[in-house]
Amino acid sequence: MASIDDLPENVLLELFSLVPARELLRHCRPVCSLWRDLIDQVSFWKRKCLQEGFISEEQDQPVDDWKVFYFLCSLHRNLIRNPCGKDGLCFWVYIVRAKIHWTVENIPGHHGKEFPDTRVRECFLAFYGDCLKFQSVNLKDMGYSNELMDTVRPDIVIKDWFAPGPTTIYDRPWKYHICVRLLSADFDILDVFELTELVADGWSNSEWREVSHTFSNYPPGVRYIDFHHGGRSPLNSTRPYVFKVTNSSITIGPENLACRSSQMQQLDPHPDELMFSSSSYF
């Protein structure tokens, strides 16, 4: 009696290309050595990347492992929740000053400037004294398995945008502050990026400014990412000031990631955990 294994390899590959990637690795790959070898082909995962729109036909940049690339693309999205204030003050923890010192404002707001990306229409606004907030990202909950983070250690890119507010004039400066920490399972600090910048030109120049940093070649064991940002008033200052932050992001993926933005927005924000190893991701 004929079986599916009697089909030519090119026909099997065509059928496998129609199966969701997680199902391929969970249920198809373990069936037999033939299926395993076909599914492990480099050309097969490059084809999957083309099908999903992660790369174009003109892709000519080298990729070390197309299977890893595929799954990093499928997971790729902003790990910060409510990055621009669209959901009010939800998902942020306010660690300095009362929550009433934070609010959400439409862009450009009073004496403000339009944001470079016209899709960003809201920002967080804070005033008076030290105002800091943070989010903590659990990478396992976001689909990044321990083995993936320890073996592949993909680049972790953080970005943030800030702008002076209308009461930030020359005699009322403030300090934009950001601190992002890569933490172990026991919350030990494995790597850190920290920046404090004096800002004192709110009336003369309220342009949005971007801060960006890429964590590369960090130690194994990263399980959490803590993202802190906000403003600090000058020492001994009691005068009010206003500042804005928006469009904060943490993304993980290869340097030459080419996911379409429309697809990234459609991704499930909490995908099933990926289990990475030389034989299987699940």
CSV table of C-alpha atoms in Angstrom, one decimal:
chain,number,residue,atom,x,y,z
A,1,MET,CA,0.0,0.0,0.0
A,2,ALA,CA,1.3,3.4,-0.9
A,3,SER,CA,2.2,5.9,1.9
A,4,ILE,CA,3.0,9.5,2.1
A,5,ASP,CA,6.7,8.6,2.2
A,6,ASP,CA,6.4,7.4,-1.4
A,7,LEU,CA,5.9,10.9,-2.6
A,8,PRO,CA,8.9,12.6,-4.2
A,9,GLU,CA,10.9,14.8,-1.9
A,10,ASN,CA,10.0,18.0,-3.7
A,11,VAL,CA,6.3,17.2,-3.2
A,12,LEU,CA,6.9,16.5,0.5
A,13,LEU,CA,8.7,19.8,0.9
A,14,GLU,CA,5.8,21.5,-0.8
A,15,LEU,CA,3.4,20.0,1.7
A,16,PHE,CA,5.6,20.8,4.6
A,17,SER,CA,5.8,24.4,3.5
A,18,LEU,CA,2.0,24.7,4.1
A,19,VAL,CA,2.3,23.5,7.7
A,20,PRO,CA,2.8,26.0,10.5
A,21,ALA,CA,6.4,26.0,11.7
A,22,ARG,CA,5.6,25.1,15.3
A,23,GLU,CA,3.6,22.1,14.1
A,24,LEU,CA,6.4,21.1,11.8
A,25,LEU,CA,8.9,20.8,14.7
A,26,ARG,CA,6.5,19.4,17.3
A,27,HIS,CA,4.7,16.8,15.2
A,28,CYS,CA,6.3,16.3,11.8
A,29,ARG,CA,10.0,16.4,12.4
A,30,PRO,CA,10.0,13.5,14.9
A,31,VAL,CA,8.1,11.1,12.6
A,32,CYS,CA,11.1,9.7,10.8
A,33,SER,CA,14.7,10.4,9.6
A,34,LEU,CA,13.5,11.3,6.1
A,35,TRP,CA,11.1,14.0,7.4
A,36,ARG,CA,13.7,15.2,9.8
A,37,ASP,CA,16.3,15.7,7.1
A,38,LEU,CA,13.9,17.4,4.8
A,39,ILE,CA,12.6,19.8,7.5
A,40,ASP,CA,16.2,20.6,8.6
A,41,GLN,CA,17.3,21.7,5.1
A,42,VAL,CA,18.6,25.3,5.0
A,43,SER,CA,16.8,26.0,1.8
A,44,PHE,CA,13.5,24.9,3.4
A,45,TRP,CA,13.7,27.6,6.1
A,46,LYS,CA,14.8,30.2,3.7
A,47,ARG,CA,11.7,29.4,1.7
A,48,LYS,CA,9.6,29.7,4.9
A,49,CYS,CA,11.1,33.2,5.5
A,50,LEU,CA,10.1,34.2,1.9
A,51,GLN,CA,6.6,32.8,2.3
A,52,GLU,CA,6.0,34.8,5.6
A,53,GLY,CA,7.5,38.0,4.1
A,54,PHE,CA,10.4,38.1,6.5
A,55,ILE,CA,12.8,38.5,3.5
A,56,SER,CA,12.4,39.5,-0.1
A,57,GLU,CA,13.5,37.7,-3.2
A,58,GLU,CA,16.5,40.1,-3.4
A,59,GLN,CA,17.8,39.0,0.0
A,60,ASP,CA,21.6,38.7,-0.4
A,61,GLN,CA,22.8,39.2,3.2
A,62,PRO,CA,24.3,36.1,4.8
A,63,VAL,CA,22.3,34.3,7.5
A,64,ASP,CA,24.1,31.9,9.8
A,65,ASP,CA,21.0,29.8,10.5
A,66,TRP,CA,17.8,30.2,8.6
A,67,LYS,CA,15.8,28.2,11.1
A,68,VAL,CA,16.9,30.5,14.0
A,69,PHE,CA,16.3,33.5,11.7
A,70,TYR,CA,12.8,32.4,11.0
A,71,PHE,CA,11.8,32.0,14.6
A,72,LEU,CA,13.4,35.2,15.7
A,73,CYS,CA,11.4,37.0,12.9
A,74,SER,CA,8.2,35.3,14.0
A,75,LEU,CA,8.7,36.5,17.6
A,76,HIS,CA,9.9,40.0,16.7
A,77,ARG,CA,7.8,42.8,18.1
A,78,ASN,CA,8.0,45.5,20.7
A,79,LEU,CA,8.2,43.8,24.2
A,80,ILE,CA,7.2,47.0,25.9
A,81,ARG,CA,3.5,47.2,26.6
A,82,ASN,CA,1.7,50.5,26.1
A,83,PRO,CA,4.8,52.2,24.9
A,84,CYS,CA,3.1,55.5,23.9
A,85,GLY,CA,0.3,55.9,26.4
A,86,LYS,CA,-2.5,54.7,24.2
A,87,ASP,CA,-3.8,52.6,27.1
A,88,GLY,CA,-3.4,55.4,29.6
A,89,LEU,CA,-1.0,54.7,32.4
A,90,CYS,CA,-1.5,50.9,32.3
A,91,PHE,CA,1.4,48.4,32.5
A,92,TRP,CA,3.9,50.9,33.9
A,93,VAL,CA,5.1,50.9,37.5
A,94,TYR,CA,5.8,54.4,38.9
A,95,ILE,CA,8.8,54.1,41.2
A,96,VAL,CA,9.4,57.8,42.0
A,97,ARG,CA,6.7,60.3,42.8
A,98,ALA,CA,3.0,59.7,43.0
A,99,LYS,CA,1.1,58.4,40.0
A,100,ILE,CA,-0.7,61.8,39.8
A,101,HIS,CA,2.6,63.3,38.5
A,102,TRP,CA,2.2,61.4,35.3
A,103,THR,CA,-0.4,61.8,32.6
A,104,VAL,CA,-1.0,61.1,28.9
A,105,GLU,CA,-1.1,63.9,26.3
A,106,ASN,CA,-1.9,63.9,22.6
A,107,ILE,CA,1.0,64.9,20.4
A,108,PRO,CA,2.0,67.6,19.7
A,109,GLY,CA,0.3,69.1,22.8
A,110,HIS,CA,0.9,72.6,24.1
A,111,HIS,CA,4.1,74.1,22.7
A,112,GLY,CA,5.2,70.7,21.4
A,113,LYS,CA,6.4,69.3,18.1
A,114,GLU,CA,5.0,66.5,15.9
A,115,PHE,CA,6.6,63.1,16.4
A,116,PRO,CA,8.8,61.9,13.4
A,117,ASP,CA,6.5,58.9,13.0
A,118,THR,CA,3.0,60.2,12.4
A,119,ARG,CA,1.5,56.9,13.7
A,120,VAL,CA,2.6,57.9,17.2
A,121,ARG,CA,-0.2,60.2,18.5
A,122,GLU,CA,0.2,60.0,22.3
A,123,CYS,CA,3.0,60.5,24.9
A,124,PHE,CA,3.6,60.3,28.6
A,125,LEU,CA,3.9,63.7,30.3
A,126,ALA,CA,5.4,64.2,33.8
A,127,PHE,CA,6.1,67.2,35.9
A,128,TYR,CA,7.8,68.4,39.1
A,129,GLY,CA,10.6,66.6,40.9
A,130,ASP,CA,11.9,63.2,40.1
A,131,CYS,CA,9.4,61.2,37.9
A,132,LEU,CA,10.5,57.7,36.9
A,133,LYS,CA,8.6,54.6,35.7
A,134,PHE,CA,9.5,51.1,34.6
A,135,GLN,CA,8.5,47.8,33.1
A,136,SER,CA,10.0,44.4,33.6
A,137,VAL,CA,9.9,41.9,30.7
A,138,ASN,CA,10.0,38.2,31.4
A,139,LEU,CA,11.6,36.7,28.3
A,140,LYS,CA,10.2,33.2,28.8
A,141,ASP,CA,6.7,34.6,28.9
A,142,MET,CA,7.4,36.4,25.7
A,143,GLY,CA,8.4,33.2,23.9
A,144,TYR,CA,12.2,33.4,24.2
A,145,SER,CA,13.4,30.2,25.7
A,146,ASN,CA,16.4,29.9,28.0
A,147,GLU,CA,18.3,27.9,25.5
A,148,LEU,CA,17.6,30.4,22.7
A,149,MET,CA,18.9,33.3,24.8
A,150,ASP,CA,21.9,31.3,26.0
A,151,THR,CA,23.0,29.7,22.7
A,152,VAL,CA,22.0,32.2,20.1
A,153,ARG,CA,22.1,35.4,22.2
A,154,PRO,CA,20.4,37.6,19.6
A,155,ASP,CA,20.9,41.3,19.7
A,156,ILE,CA,18.6,43.2,22.2
A,157,VAL,CA,17.8,46.7,20.9
A,158,ILE,CA,16.3,49.3,23.2
A,159,LYS,CA,15.0,52.7,22.0
A,160,ASP,CA,13.3,55.6,23.7
A,161,TRP,CA,12.2,59.1,22.7
A,162,PHE,CA,12.0,62.2,24.9
A,163,ALA,CA,11.3,65.9,24.6
A,164,PRO,CA,11.4,69.0,26.8
A,165,GLY,CA,8.0,70.4,27.9
A,166,PRO,CA,6.9,74.0,27.7
A,167,THR,CA,7.9,75.0,31.2
A,168,THR,CA,11.5,73.6,30.8
A,169,ILE,CA,13.2,76.9,30.3
A,170,TYR,CA,16.8,77.8,30.8
A,171,ASP,CA,16.5,78.4,34.6
A,172,ARG,CA,14.5,75.2,35.1
A,173,PRO,CA,16.6,72.4,33.6
A,174,TRP,CA,15.9,68.7,34.1
A,175,LYS,CA,17.7,65.5,33.4
A,176,TYR,CA,16.4,62.8,31.1
A,177,HIS,CA,17.3,59.4,32.6
A,178,ILE,CA,17.2,55.8,31.2
A,179,CYS,CA,18.5,52.6,32.7
A,180,VAL,CA,18.0,49.2,31.1
A,181,ARG,CA,19.3,46.1,32.8
A,182,LEU,CA,19.6,42.5,31.6
A,183,LEU,CA,18.9,40.2,34.6
A,184,SER,CA,19.5,36.6,35.4
A,185,ALA,CA,16.8,34.3,36.9
A,186,ASP,CA,18.0,35.4,40.3
A,187,PHE,CA,17.8,39.1,39.2
A,188,ASP,CA,21.6,39.5,39.1
A,189,ILE,CA,22.7,42.3,36.7
A,190,LEU,CA,24.4,40.7,33.7
A,191,ASP,CA,24.6,43.9,31.6
A,192,VAL,CA,23.4,47.4,31.9
A,193,PHE,CA,22.9,50.6,29.7
A,194,GLU,CA,22.5,53.8,31.6
A,195,LEU,CA,22.3,57.4,30.4
A,196,THR,CA,21.5,60.8,32.0
A,197,GLU,CA,21.3,63.9,29.8
A,198,LEU,CA,20.7,67.5,30.9
A,199,VAL,CA,17.9,69.2,29.1
A,200,ALA,CA,17.2,72.9,29.4
A,201,ASP,CA,15.7,74.2,26.2
A,202,GLY,CA,12.0,73.6,26.4
A,203,TRP,CA,10.8,76.9,25.0
A,204,SER,CA,13.4,77.3,22.4
A,205,ASN,CA,13.6,73.7,21.1
A,206,SER,CA,11.1,71.0,22.0
A,207,GLU,CA,12.2,68.6,19.3
A,208,TRP,CA,11.9,64.9,20.0
A,209,ARG,CA,15.2,63.1,20.6
A,210,GLU,CA,15.9,59.4,20.3
A,211,VAL,CA,18.1,57.2,22.5
A,212,SER,CA,19.1,53.8,21.2
A,213,HIS,CA,21.4,51.0,22.4
A,214,THR,CA,22.1,47.5,21.3
A,215,PHE,CA,23.1,44.7,23.7
A,216,SER,CA,25.4,42.3,21.9
A,217,ASN,CA,27.6,39.4,23.1
A,218,TYR,CA,26.0,39.6,26.6
A,219,PRO,CA,26.6,36.8,29.1
A,220,PRO,CA,24.4,33.7,29.0
A,221,GLY,CA,21.6,33.6,31.5
A,222,VAL,CA,19.5,36.6,30.6
A,223,ARG,CA,15.9,36.0,31.7
A,224,TYR,CA,14.5,39.4,32.4
A,225,ILE,CA,14.9,42.9,31.0
A,226,ASP,CA,14.1,45.9,33.3
A,227,PHE,CA,13.4,49.2,31.5
A,228,HIS,CA,13.5,52.4,33.6
A,229,HIS,CA,13.1,55.9,32.3
A,230,GLY,CA,11.9,59.4,33.2
A,231,GLY,CA,13.2,62.7,34.4
A,232,ARG,CA,15.1,64.0,37.4
A,233,SER,CA,15.0,67.6,38.6
A,234,PRO,CA,18.3,69.4,39.3
A,235,LEU,CA,19.8,69.1,42.8
A,236,ASN,CA,17.9,71.2,45.4
A,237,SER,CA,15.4,72.5,42.8
A,238,THR,CA,11.8,73.0,43.8
A,239,ARG,CA,10.6,74.6,40.6
A,240,PRO,CA,8.2,72.7,38.3
A,241,TYR,CA,9.2,71.4,34.9
A,242,VAL,CA,7.6,69.3,32.2
A,243,PHE,CA,9.0,66.5,30.1
A,244,LYS,CA,7.6,63.9,27.7
A,245,VAL,CA,8.6,60.4,26.7
A,246,THR,CA,7.0,58.0,24.2
A,247,ASN,CA,7.6,55.1,21.7
A,248,SER,CA,9.8,53.1,24.1
A,249,SER,CA,10.8,49.7,22.7
A,250,ILE,CA,12.7,46.5,23.4
A,251,THR,CA,13.1,44.3,20.4
A,252,ILE,CA,15.1,41.1,19.9
A,253,GLY,CA,16.3,39.7,16.6
A,254,PRO,CA,19.2,39.4,14.2
A,255,GLU,CA,20.9,42.5,12.9
A,256,ASN,CA,19.5,42.0,9.4
A,257,LEU,CA,16.0,41.4,10.5
A,258,ALA,CA,13.6,42.3,7.7
A,259,CYS,CA,10.1,41.6,9.0
A,260,ARG,CA,7.3,43.6,7.5
A,261,SER,CA,5.9,46.1,10.0
A,262,SER,CA,2.3,45.0,9.2
A,263,GLN,CA,3.0,41.4,10.0
A,264,MET,CA,4.8,42.3,13.2
A,265,GLN,CA,1.7,44.2,14.4
A,266,GLN,CA,-0.4,41.0,13.9
A,267,LEU,CA,1.8,38.7,16.0
A,268,ASP,CA,0.4,37.3,19.1
A,269,PRO,CA,2.0,39.3,22.0
A,270,HIS,CA,2.3,36.1,24.1
A,271,PRO,CA,3.3,33.2,21.8
A,272,ASP,CA,4.0,29.8,23.1
A,273,GLU,CA,7.5,29.3,24.4
A,274,LEU,CA,10.1,28.3,21.9
A,275,MET,CA,12.5,25.6,22.9
A,276,PHE,CA,15.8,25.9,21.0
A,277,SER,CA,18.2,23.1,20.5
A,278,SER,CA,20.1,21.5,17.6
A,279,SER,CA,17.4,19.0,17.1
A,280,SER,CA,14.2,21.0,17.8
A,281,TYR,CA,12.7,24.3,18.9
A,282,PHE,CA,10.0,22.7,21.0
